[in-house]
Short mmCIF file of C-alpha atoms and ligand atoms in Angstrom, two decimals:
data_model
loop_
_atom_site.label_atom_id
_atom_site.label_comp_id
_atom_site.label_asym_id
_atom_site.label_seq_id
_atom_site.Cartn_x
_atom_site.Cartn_y
_atom_site.Cartn_z
CA MET A 1 64.81 104.19 75.93
CA TYR A 2 67.94 103.49 74.44
CA PRO A 3 68.21 105.94 71.03
CA ALA A 4 68.27 104.92 67.38
CA ILE A 5 72.17 105.72 66.50
CA GLN A 6 72.25 107.66 63.59
CA PHE A 7 74.97 109.94 61.61
CA LEU A 8 75.02 113.40 61.97
CA ILE A 9 76.18 115.28 58.76
CA ASP A 10 75.24 118.96 57.92
CA GLY A 11 72.99 118.94 60.48
CA THR A 12 71.05 116.09 59.42
CA TRP A 13 70.60 113.14 61.21
CA ARG A 14 71.21 110.09 58.87
CA ASP A 15 70.49 106.37 59.01
CA GLY A 16 73.05 103.94 58.02
CA VAL A 17 72.65 101.99 54.53
CA GLY A 18 74.94 99.26 54.83
CA ASP A 19 76.53 97.10 57.51
CA ALA A 20 75.67 97.97 60.84
CA GLU A 21 76.88 96.37 64.49
CA PRO A 22 74.98 95.79 67.46
CA VAL A 23 75.83 97.68 70.85
CA LEU A 24 75.62 95.76 73.66
CA ASN A 25 74.61 96.37 77.10
CA PRO A 26 77.66 95.11 79.15
CA ALA A 27 75.63 94.01 82.00
CA THR A 28 73.80 91.47 80.30
CA GLY A 29 75.19 90.87 76.74
CA ALA A 30 72.35 91.64 75.34
CA SER A 31 72.03 94.24 72.23
CA LEU A 32 70.43 97.75 72.81
CA GLY A 33 70.33 98.34 69.36
CA ASP A 34 72.54 98.98 66.18
CA CYS A 35 75.41 101.00 65.35
CA PRO A 36 75.43 102.02 61.71
CA MET A 37 78.92 101.57 59.84
CA ALA A 38 79.82 104.41 57.72
CA THR A 39 80.51 104.41 54.11
CA ALA A 40 83.35 105.85 52.10
CA GLN A 41 80.34 108.24 50.67
CA VAL A 42 79.22 109.17 54.26
CA LEU A 43 82.72 110.12 55.12
CA ASP A 44 83.25 112.49 52.18
CA GLU A 45 79.83 114.20 52.74
CA ALA A 46 81.29 114.73 56.26
CA LEU A 47 84.31 116.21 55.19
CA ALA A 48 82.57 118.43 52.61
CA ALA A 49 80.12 119.50 55.39
CA ALA A 50 82.86 120.25 57.81
CA GLU A 51 84.77 122.08 54.98
CA ALA A 52 82.07 124.01 54.02
CA ALA A 53 80.87 125.06 57.64
CA PHE A 54 84.55 126.34 58.80
CA LYS A 55 84.30 129.05 56.23
CA SER A 56 81.82 130.86 58.48
CA TRP A 57 82.31 129.48 61.91
CA ARG A 58 85.56 130.69 61.76
CA LYS A 59 84.42 133.89 61.10
CA THR A 60 81.61 133.93 63.57
CA ALA A 61 82.47 135.86 66.89
CA ALA A 62 83.63 134.10 69.97
CA ILE A 63 80.95 135.85 71.73
CA ASP A 64 78.57 134.15 69.37
CA ARG A 65 80.00 131.06 69.50
CA ALA A 66 80.04 130.98 73.02
CA ARG A 67 76.35 131.82 73.18
CA ILE A 68 75.37 128.73 71.65
CA MET A 69 77.84 126.47 73.32
CA GLY A 70 76.20 127.86 76.46
CA LYS A 71 73.10 126.76 75.23
CA ALA A 72 74.35 123.46 74.37
CA SER A 73 75.82 123.18 77.64
CA ASP A 74 72.70 123.89 79.84
CA LEU A 75 70.63 121.36 77.89
CA LEU A 76 72.85 118.89 78.51
CA ARG A 77 72.48 119.81 82.04
CA GLU A 78 68.62 119.64 82.02
CA ARG A 79 68.96 115.99 80.36
CA ALA A 80 71.56 114.80 82.62
CA ASP A 81 69.24 112.33 84.10
CA ARG A 82 68.47 110.94 80.98
CA VAL A 83 71.76 110.93 79.23
CA ALA A 84 73.52 109.13 82.22
CA GLU A 85 70.95 106.47 81.77
CA VAL A 86 72.09 105.79 78.24
CA LEU A 87 75.61 105.82 79.57
CA THR A 88 75.42 103.60 81.97
CA LEU A 89 73.29 101.47 79.56
CA GLU A 90 76.08 100.97 76.95
CA GLN A 91 78.92 101.09 79.22
CA GLY A 92 78.05 99.45 82.32
CA LYS A 93 79.41 102.43 84.88
CA PRO A 94 77.07 102.82 87.92
CA ILE A 95 74.42 105.46 87.40
CA GLY A 96 76.00 107.94 89.95
CA GLU A 97 79.45 107.85 88.23
CA ALA A 98 77.44 108.28 84.73
CA ARG A 99 75.71 111.43 86.07
CA THR A 100 78.77 112.76 87.33
CA GLU A 101 80.35 112.46 84.12
CA VAL A 102 77.41 113.80 81.86
CA ILE A 103 77.62 116.89 84.19
CA TYR A 104 81.31 117.30 83.94
CA ALA A 105 80.76 117.10 80.27
CA ALA A 106 78.26 120.07 80.39
CA ASP A 107 81.22 121.98 82.41
CA VAL A 108 83.68 121.23 79.79
CA ILE A 109 81.43 123.35 77.19
CA GLU A 110 80.56 125.80 79.53
CA TRP A 111 84.33 126.25 80.02
CA TYR A 112 85.74 126.64 76.59
CA ALA A 113 82.46 128.70 75.94
CA GLU A 114 84.00 131.06 78.22
CA GLU A 115 87.08 130.76 77.68
CA CYS A 116 86.97 130.95 73.67
CA LYS A 117 86.08 134.87 74.29
CA ARG A 118 90.17 135.28 75.70
CA THR A 119 91.99 133.90 72.81
CA TYR A 120 93.81 137.44 73.15
CA GLY A 121 97.09 136.58 71.00
CA ARG A 122 99.70 139.42 71.92
CA ILE A 123 101.56 142.71 70.75
CA VAL A 124 105.61 142.54 70.72
CA PRO A 125 107.17 145.92 70.55
CA GLY A 126 108.35 146.72 66.98
CA ARG A 127 112.40 147.13 66.68
CA VAL A 128 111.44 150.13 64.59
CA PRO A 129 109.34 153.01 66.07
CA GLY A 130 105.86 153.10 64.14
CA THR A 131 106.19 149.28 63.33
CA ARG A 132 103.44 146.89 64.95
CA GLN A 133 103.96 143.41 65.43
CA LEU A 134 101.05 141.12 66.59
CA VAL A 135 100.81 137.48 67.49
CA MET A 136 97.34 135.90 66.32
CA GLN A 137 95.36 132.95 66.95
CA GLU A 138 93.49 131.27 64.55
CA PRO A 139 91.31 127.90 64.13
CA VAL A 140 93.37 125.43 62.87
CA GLY A 141 90.58 124.05 60.28
CA VAL A 142 88.68 120.93 60.31
CA VAL A 143 89.41 118.33 63.06
CA ALA A 144 88.76 114.76 62.79
CA ALA A 145 88.53 112.91 66.40
CA PHE A 146 88.49 109.56 68.05
CA SER A 147 87.55 108.91 71.16
CA PRO A 148 87.00 105.81 72.98
CA TRP A 149 84.46 103.93 74.87
CA ASN A 150 85.62 104.20 78.57
CA PHE A 151 84.10 107.55 78.83
CA PRO A 152 81.47 108.08 76.94
CA ALA A 153 80.36 111.47 77.81
CA LEU A 154 83.90 113.25 78.50
CA THR A 155 86.42 111.78 76.06
CA PRO A 156 84.49 113.18 73.07
CA ILE A 157 83.03 116.18 74.72
CA ARG A 158 86.94 117.54 75.42
CA LYS A 159 87.46 117.52 71.37
CA ILE A 160 84.10 118.78 70.30
CA ALA A 161 84.33 121.43 72.79
CA GLY A 162 87.89 122.38 72.45
CA ALA A 163 87.61 122.46 68.59
CA ILE A 164 83.83 124.51 68.32
CA ALA A 165 85.19 127.12 70.69
CA ALA A 166 88.70 127.72 68.71
CA GLY A 167 86.29 128.12 65.76
CA CYS A 168 86.91 124.93 64.07
CA SER A 169 84.55 121.96 62.43
CA ILE A 170 84.76 118.73 63.64
CA ILE A 171 84.37 115.15 62.42
CA ILE A 172 83.81 112.79 65.29
CA LYS A 173 84.09 109.00 65.53
CA PRO A 174 82.96 107.82 69.10
CA SER A 175 83.68 104.23 70.06
CA GLU A 176 81.01 102.16 68.15
CA GLU A 177 80.80 100.27 71.53
CA THR A 178 79.24 103.05 73.32
CA PRO A 179 77.67 105.67 70.23
CA GLY A 180 74.84 106.53 72.25
CA THR A 181 75.83 109.22 74.39
CA CYS A 182 77.75 111.04 72.16
CA VAL A 183 74.80 111.57 69.79
CA GLU A 184 72.44 112.83 72.67
CA MET A 185 75.39 115.18 73.68
CA ALA A 186 75.25 116.18 69.96
CA ARG A 187 71.53 116.74 69.82
CA CYS A 188 71.90 119.45 72.69
CA PHE A 189 74.49 121.39 69.85
CA VAL A 190 72.20 120.99 67.11
CA GLU A 191 68.82 122.28 69.13
CA ALA A 192 71.33 124.95 70.62
CA GLY A 193 71.37 126.22 67.14
CA LEU A 194 75.09 125.40 66.22
CA PRO A 195 75.14 125.83 62.48
CA ASP A 196 75.13 122.83 59.81
CA GLY A 197 77.98 121.08 59.43
CA VAL A 198 80.52 122.39 62.31
CA LEU A 199 79.87 119.13 64.32
CA ASN A 200 79.80 115.95 62.43
CA VAL A 201 79.31 112.54 63.98
CA VAL A 202 80.25 109.30 62.28
CA PHE A 203 80.64 106.00 63.37
CA GLY A 204 81.98 102.99 61.61
CA GLN A 205 85.10 100.18 61.24
CA PRO A 206 87.35 102.39 63.34
CA ALA A 207 90.56 101.45 60.70
CA PHE A 208 88.57 102.23 57.74
CA VAL A 209 87.25 105.65 59.33
CA SER A 210 90.51 106.70 60.28
CA GLU A 211 92.29 105.84 57.26
CA HIS A 212 90.11 107.50 55.40
CA LEU A 213 90.00 110.86 57.34
CA MET A 214 93.82 110.84 57.96
CA LYS A 215 94.27 110.62 54.07
CA SER A 216 91.99 113.71 53.12
CA ASP A 217 94.09 116.84 53.36
CA THR A 218 91.00 119.02 54.20
CA VAL A 219 91.65 117.87 58.20
CA ARG A 220 94.38 119.78 59.61
CA LYS A 221 94.13 118.20 63.13
CA ILE A 222 93.30 115.24 64.84
CA SER A 223 93.02 114.06 68.52
CA PHE A 224 92.89 110.81 69.31
CA THR A 225 91.94 109.04 72.97
CA GLY A 226 92.53 105.07 73.35
CA SER A 227 95.51 102.73 73.25
CA VAL A 228 99.42 103.36 72.70
CA PRO A 229 99.39 101.20 69.16
CA VAL A 230 96.59 102.76 67.65
CA GLY A 231 97.99 106.11 68.77
CA LYS A 232 101.17 105.14 66.90
CA LEU A 233 99.42 104.36 63.97
CA LEU A 234 97.27 107.31 63.91
CA MET A 235 100.57 109.68 64.50
CA ARG A 236 102.26 107.71 60.91
CA GLN A 237 99.28 108.20 58.99
CA ALA A 238 99.05 111.97 60.38
CA ALA A 239 102.70 112.33 58.82
CA ASP A 240 102.06 112.11 55.24
CA THR A 241 99.68 115.24 55.41
CA LEU A 242 101.30 117.02 58.22
CA LYS A 243 98.45 117.33 60.19
CA ARG A 244 98.68 118.12 63.90
CA THR A 245 97.89 115.63 66.55
CA THR A 246 96.94 115.60 70.13
CA LEU A 247 97.42 111.88 71.47
CA GLU A 248 96.02 110.79 74.96
CA LEU A 249 97.24 106.98 74.91
CA GLY A 250 96.93 105.93 78.63
CA GLY A 251 99.61 105.30 81.35
CA HIS A 252 100.12 102.74 84.16
CA ALA A 253 99.92 105.18 87.42
CA PRO A 254 102.25 104.77 90.22
CA VAL A 255 101.01 105.46 93.37
CA ILE A 256 103.44 105.88 96.04
CA VAL A 257 102.78 105.82 99.46
CA PHE A 258 105.10 106.85 102.11
CA ASP A 259 104.89 105.53 105.55
CA ASP A 260 103.91 108.97 107.30
CA VAL A 261 100.35 108.71 106.34
CA ASP A 262 96.81 107.94 107.91
CA VAL A 263 96.84 104.32 106.62
CA GLU A 264 92.97 103.85 107.22
CA LYS A 265 92.38 107.33 105.02
CA THR A 266 94.45 106.64 102.55
CA VAL A 267 93.43 103.20 101.62
CA GLN A 268 89.70 104.16 101.75
CA SER A 269 90.54 106.66 99.08
CA LEU A 270 92.26 104.36 96.93
CA VAL A 271 89.97 101.39 96.91
CA ALA A 272 87.26 103.80 95.78
CA GLY A 273 89.66 105.54 93.34
CA LYS A 274 90.92 102.23 91.65
CA PHE A 275 87.46 100.91 91.48
CA ARG A 276 85.77 103.78 89.80
CA ASN A 277 84.63 102.72 86.38
CA GLY A 278 86.00 99.63 87.04
CA GLY A 279 89.63 100.75 86.70
CA GLN A 280 88.81 101.62 82.75
CA VAL A 281 90.19 104.63 83.50
CA CYS A 282 93.82 105.89 81.59
CA VAL A 283 94.70 107.88 84.90
CA SER A 284 93.53 104.99 87.55
CA PRO A 285 95.67 104.34 90.14
CA THR A 286 97.28 101.23 89.10
CA ARG A 287 100.78 100.39 90.52
CA PHE A 288 100.72 101.15 94.30
CA TYR A 289 104.20 100.92 95.64
CA ILE A 290 104.40 101.15 99.69
CA GLN A 291 106.76 101.84 102.29
CA GLN A 292 107.85 98.65 104.01
CA ASP A 293 106.91 99.64 107.56
CA ILE A 294 103.12 100.02 106.66
CA TYR A 295 102.98 97.91 103.44
CA GLU A 296 101.21 94.68 105.47
CA PRO A 297 98.63 96.62 107.07
CA PHE A 298 97.57 98.63 103.73
CA ALA A 299 97.74 95.75 102.02
CA ALA A 300 95.17 93.59 104.36
CA ARG A 301 92.65 96.57 104.51
CA PHE A 302 93.06 97.25 101.04
CA ALA A 303 91.92 93.90 100.46
CA GLU A 304 89.12 93.84 103.22
CA LEU A 305 87.91 96.59 101.51
CA ALA A 306 87.81 95.69 97.94
CA SER A 307 86.28 92.32 99.05
CA ALA A 308 83.27 93.83 100.42
CA TRP A 309 83.18 96.53 97.39
CA LYS A 310 79.37 96.31 96.04
CA VAL A 311 79.45 95.19 92.11
CA GLY A 312 75.97 94.78 90.14
CA PRO A 313 74.71 96.27 87.40
CA GLY A 314 75.18 100.14 87.05
CA ILE A 315 71.37 100.53 86.42
CA ASP A 316 71.07 99.57 90.21
CA PRO A 317 71.91 102.85 92.83
CA GLU A 318 73.11 100.40 95.13
CA SER A 319 76.22 99.39 92.86
CA GLN A 320 79.61 100.56 93.58
CA MET A 321 81.39 99.14 90.48
CA GLY A 322 79.20 97.65 87.29
CA PRO A 323 80.66 95.27 84.62
CA LEU A 324 83.55 95.87 83.02
CA ALA A 325 82.40 97.56 79.34
CA ASN A 326 83.12 94.82 77.04
CA PRO A 327 84.54 91.05 76.69
CA ARG A 328 88.10 91.89 75.68
CA ARG A 329 88.62 93.44 79.35
CA VAL A 330 87.39 89.93 81.37
CA ASP A 331 89.43 88.68 79.21
CA ALA A 332 92.46 90.43 79.88
CA MET A 333 92.12 90.70 83.35
CA GLU A 334 92.26 86.41 83.47
CA ASP A 335 95.29 87.06 81.74
CA PHE A 336 96.81 89.49 83.57
CA VAL A 337 95.69 87.33 87.12
CA ARG A 338 97.29 84.48 86.05
CA ASP A 339 100.79 85.95 84.80
CA ALA A 340 100.82 87.67 88.25
CA ARG A 341 100.25 84.25 90.12
CA GLU A 342 102.89 82.33 88.22
CA ALA A 343 105.13 85.04 88.86
CA GLY A 344 104.73 84.56 92.74
CA GLY A 345 102.08 87.22 93.20
CA LYS A 346 99.50 86.64 96.45
CA LEU A 347 96.00 86.99 95.44
CA LEU A 348 94.05 88.12 98.73
CA THR A 349 90.88 88.70 96.76
CA GLY A 350 89.07 88.27 93.77
CA GLY A 351 90.77 87.20 90.68
CA SER A 352 87.57 85.94 88.87
CA LYS A 353 84.40 86.44 86.47
CA LEU A 354 81.62 87.11 88.21
CA GLY A 355 78.13 85.68 87.66
CA ASN A 356 76.93 84.23 84.20
CA GLN A 357 75.80 86.76 82.26
CA GLY A 358 77.17 90.04 80.95
CA PHE A 359 81.06 91.23 81.73
CA PHE A 360 81.56 91.29 85.14
CA PHE A 361 84.95 90.87 87.13
CA GLN A 362 85.85 90.76 90.81
CA PRO A 363 87.82 93.49 92.69
CA THR A 364 91.10 91.75 92.80
CA VAL A 365 93.71 92.74 95.10
CA ILE A 366 97.15 90.99 94.35
CA LYS A 367 100.69 91.49 96.49
CA ASP A 368 104.15 90.82 96.19
CA LEU A 369 104.28 90.50 92.43
CA PRO A 370 107.92 91.17 91.04
CA ASP A 371 108.05 94.61 88.65
CA THR A 372 108.56 92.68 85.71
CA CYS A 373 105.13 91.05 85.87
CA LYS A 374 102.56 91.95 83.21
CA LEU A 375 100.39 93.29 85.76
CA MET A 376 103.62 96.02 86.71
CA THR A 377 104.48 96.77 83.13
CA ASP A 378 101.41 97.03 81.03
CA GLU A 379 98.34 99.16 81.64
CA PRO A 380 95.58 96.52 83.56
CA PHE A 381 92.54 99.00 82.28
CA GLY A 382 90.22 96.90 84.99
CA PRO A 383 89.79 96.41 88.66
CA ILE A 384 92.91 94.64 89.60
CA ALA A 385 95.54 96.32 92.13
CA PRO A 386 98.82 95.30 92.16
CA ILE A 387 100.39 96.02 95.77
CA VAL A 388 104.37 95.90 96.21
CA PRO A 389 106.76 97.45 98.86
CA PHE A 390 109.53 99.88 98.69
CA ARG A 391 112.19 101.31 101.16
CA THR A 392 113.68 104.18 100.10
CA PHE A 393 112.67 107.36 97.88
CA ASP A 394 115.50 106.91 95.30
CA GLU A 395 114.30 103.31 95.13
CA VAL A 396 110.75 104.15 94.26
CA ILE A 397 111.10 107.12 91.94
CA GLU A 398 113.62 104.72 89.58
CA ARG A 399 110.90 102.16 89.76
CA ALA A 400 107.89 104.51 89.12
CA ASN A 401 110.05 105.81 86.15
CA ALA A 402 111.09 102.62 84.59
CA LEU A 403 107.96 102.08 82.54
CA PRO A 404 107.59 104.14 78.79
CA PHE A 405 104.30 105.63 80.19
CA GLY A 406 104.14 109.00 82.23
CA LEU A 407 100.07 110.32 82.23
CA ALA A 408 99.08 110.24 85.48
CA SER A 409 101.06 109.56 89.23
CA TYR A 410 100.24 109.94 92.86
CA ALA A 411 102.12 110.40 95.99
CA PHE A 412 100.78 110.44 99.32
CA THR A 413 102.62 111.84 102.40
CA ARG A 414 102.47 114.55 105.07
CA SER A 415 105.83 115.70 104.33
CA LEU A 416 106.29 118.97 102.50
CA GLN A 417 109.86 118.37 101.65
CA THR A 418 108.83 114.89 100.66
CA SER A 419 106.16 116.02 98.19
CA GLN A 420 108.04 118.64 96.61
CA ALA A 421 110.71 116.25 95.68
CA VAL A 422 108.17 113.44 94.57
CA SER A 423 106.41 115.71 92.11
CA ASP A 424 109.88 117.24 90.87
CA ALA A 425 111.27 113.35 90.39
CA ILE A 426 108.67 111.83 88.46
CA GLU A 427 108.11 111.87 84.73
CA ALA A 428 104.69 112.53 83.94
CA GLY A 429 102.13 114.84 82.85
CA MET A 430 99.99 114.92 86.10
CA MET A 431 100.66 114.17 89.73
CA GLY A 432 98.14 114.37 92.59
CA ILE A 433 99.39 114.92 95.90
CA ASN A 434 97.95 113.30 98.75
CA THR A 435 94.30 113.39 96.11
CA LEU A 436 93.39 111.64 92.94
CA ALA A 437 91.31 114.76 91.60
CA ILE A 438 93.68 115.54 89.16
CA SER A 439 91.01 116.14 86.14
CA THR A 440 89.09 119.43 85.68
CA PRO A 441 87.81 121.61 82.88
CA GLU A 442 90.25 124.11 83.67
CA THR A 443 93.55 122.41 83.82
CA PRO A 444 95.87 120.60 81.44
CA PHE A 445 95.43 116.92 81.15
CA GLY A 446 97.89 114.85 78.96
CA GLY A 447 100.53 112.87 79.20
CA VAL A 448 104.46 112.19 78.20
CA LYS A 449 106.75 109.20 76.78
CA TYR A 450 104.20 106.67 75.57
CA SER A 451 101.13 108.35 76.77
CA GLY A 452 101.33 110.84 74.03
CA HIS A 453 101.28 114.50 73.89
CA GLY A 454 99.44 117.57 73.71
CA ARG A 455 96.79 118.53 76.17
CA GLU A 456 92.77 118.58 76.17
CA GLY A 457 91.42 121.15 79.21
CA GLY A 458 92.79 124.29 80.33
CA ILE A 459 94.13 127.34 77.78
CA GLU A 460 96.37 124.69 76.46
CA GLY A 461 93.31 122.66 75.31
CA LEU A 462 92.00 125.79 73.25
CA GLU A 463 95.30 126.27 72.18
CA ALA A 464 95.47 122.67 70.59
CA TYR A 465 93.04 123.68 68.01
CA MET A 466 94.53 127.29 67.03
CA ASN A 467 97.62 127.91 64.82
CA LEU A 468 99.63 131.12 65.23
CA LYS A 469 99.95 133.98 62.93
CA PHE A 470 102.41 136.71 63.25
CA VAL A 471 101.76 140.01 61.66
CA ALA A 472 104.15 142.59 61.11
CA SER A 473 103.11 146.40 59.90
CA ALA A 474 105.07 149.49 59.29
P1 NAD B 1 91.84 99.06 71.05
O1 NAD B 1 93.39 99.55 70.44
O2 NAD B 1 91.75 98.39 70.03
O3 NAD B 1 91.26 100.57 70.75
C1 NAD B 1 91.33 101.54 71.59
C2 NAD B 1 90.18 102.63 70.87
O4 NAD B 1 90.94 103.16 69.91
C3 NAD B 1 88.86 102.49 70.67
O5 NAD B 1 88.23 103.30 71.27
C4 NAD B 1 88.86 102.24 69.18
O6 NAD B 1 87.71 102.25 68.70
C5 NAD B 1 89.96 102.98 68.87
N1 NAD B 1 90.31 102.27 67.32
C6 NAD B 1 91.09 101.30 66.99
N2 NAD B 1 91.72 101.23 65.99
C7 NAD B 1 91.52 102.86 65.71
C8 NAD B 1 91.95 103.02 64.15
N3 NAD B 1 92.63 102.53 63.54
N4 NAD B 1 91.27 104.78 64.11
C9 NAD B 1 90.83 104.68 65.47
N5 NAD B 1 90.11 104.53 66.03
C10 NAD B 1 90.81 103.48 66.48
O7 NAD B 1 91.73 98.41 71.97
P2 NAD B 1 90.53 98.15 73.07
O8 NAD B 1 90.25 96.72 73.56
O9 NAD B 1 89.43 98.94 72.67
O10 NAD B 1 90.97 98.75 74.64
C11 NAD B 1 92.22 98.45 74.97
C12 NAD B 1 93.14 99.51 75.42
O11 NAD B 1 93.15 100.45 74.78
C13 NAD B 1 93.08 99.32 76.99
O12 NAD B 1 93.69 98.18 77.64
C14 NAD B 1 93.83 100.57 77.32
O13 NAD B 1 95.07 100.41 77.46
C15 NAD B 1 93.48 101.61 76.01
N6 NAD B 1 92.50 102.43 76.14
C16 NAD B 1 92.90 103.68 76.58
C17 NAD B 1 92.03 104.60 76.78
C18 NAD B 1 92.18 106.19 77.33
O14 NAD B 1 91.60 107.05 77.87
N7 NAD B 1 93.62 106.28 76.85
C19 NAD B 1 90.61 104.37 76.67
C20 NAD B 1 90.00 103.19 76.20
C21 NAD B 1 91.06 102.10 75.68
#
C-alpha cells in the first residue's frame, strides 16, 4: 500500500545504496518503509541529467510541454484516491483533506500547462523607424527545489509544474518525512511521457543535499518552502553563485474580527480553518484579534466548537483532525501552551497530548494572553488558537503589523469601508476579507518581509522560472 521510496534520476527509478531513514506513520509512530539518502555521486548524476535534459526541453514547443503536463494531470486525478491514502499515511491529515490536496495538485499542473502557451513577451515600439524591439521570455535553466512535509502534494507540485511549464529542468528534494506522495506524482509525469532528466527526485540529509546543489553553477534558480532560518541559510548560499530565489517561509497570520460580523457564522468558518491540517499550514489563521464588544461570546463559542472537534487517525473518514506530522510539533505545542499560561493566558480547552500512540494533540484555545508571549510572536504551526481583544482600528493594525512576518492575513467585517481600509493597511502578501480561501492555482501565493519573496501560482509563478531577454534589431 505504501510505495517503495526511490530516487528518480534521468528517467530511471533507482534504489539508494547507503543510508536510509524510516518514514513514520504519525497516527501510530510505526515505520511505513525506508527513505534512501542521496550521496554526492547521486546528486552529481541528478545535476548532469538535469543539465542535459534542459538543452532539449527548453526547445520543446510550449504546446508539446502542455500536452505532456495535461496527461500527467489526468493521471494524477485518476489516481487521487490512492495518492491521498499515501499522503494521509505519511503525513497524518484526514483523508478528505488529502484527496482535496491531490486534486488541487492536479489542477495546478493543468493550469501551468495551459498558461505556458501564453508566455508572450512584448514588442516595444522602436525610437528609429524600421527598428524592432522585442522582450522575450526564456526558461531560467536547471532548478533545485526543496519542499516541506505539511503539504506533500501541493508544495512540490507548485515548483515542479511551474519549472517544467517554463521549459526548465528540475531536481526536487521533497521532505524525507513525507516522500511517498511526490514519488507517486513523479510517476504520473514519467508515464505521461516527460523526457528523461527533466524531472529528478532525490532525498537525503537536507543540509547535505542543499549545500551540494547550491554550490553548483549548473543550478540557476532555487525554490524553497519551509522555515525562516532555513530560508535565510539558502539565500546566503545562493549568493555565492548568484542563483535566483523564490522563498516561501511561513507566517503568523492575523485574523481581525470587527464587531459588525455574524459571530456564529464567523466562528464556524474560523474553527474549521484553524484546525485544518492540524494548523500546520503556512497561511493558517493564527492570531485572533476580536473587537471588544463580541470578544467574550466569540472566544466562548470558539472553545465550545474546538472541544467538540473530532480528532483521530486521518485514515478514518470521521476524523476532523489527524495527528501532528511529527513529534517535534507535539513538543512545540506543549512549549507554546506552557509559555502562554505562565504569561497569564487562560486555557479554554485542550492544551495536552492525546492518546498513547502517534503524535496527537488536542485542539486548543487560549485567551487573554499578552502580545509579547511566544504564541503571539512565533508561528505556532499547530492546533492552538490564541484569542485576544482589541478596541480600535488603528490599534489592531499596529499590533497585526508588529511582527516581522507577512504571508497571509484575514479580516472579517460587513463594512465595505473597513474592508478597504484594512486591506490597504495590512503588511502581507495575501489578504482574505470574509474568507480564508486565498490559495488558487491562478493567483499569486507568497509573502513579504521575513515570510520570503517571489510568488508561486498565477502568471507570476511561471515568470519565476523565466528570464527576460531584450532583442533589438535594425
Ligand atoms: P526545519 O526548519 O528543520 O525544516 C523546515 C523544512 O526545511 C523541512 O521540510 C526540512 O526538510 C527543510 N530543511 C531543513 N534544513 C534544510 C536545508 N539545509 N536545506 C534544505 N531544506 C532544509 O523545521 P521543521 O521542524 O521541519 O519545521 C518547523 C518549522 O518550519 C515550522 O514551525 C514552520 O514554521 C516551518 N515550516 C513552514 C512551512 C511552510 O509551509 N512555509 C512548512 C514546514 C515547516
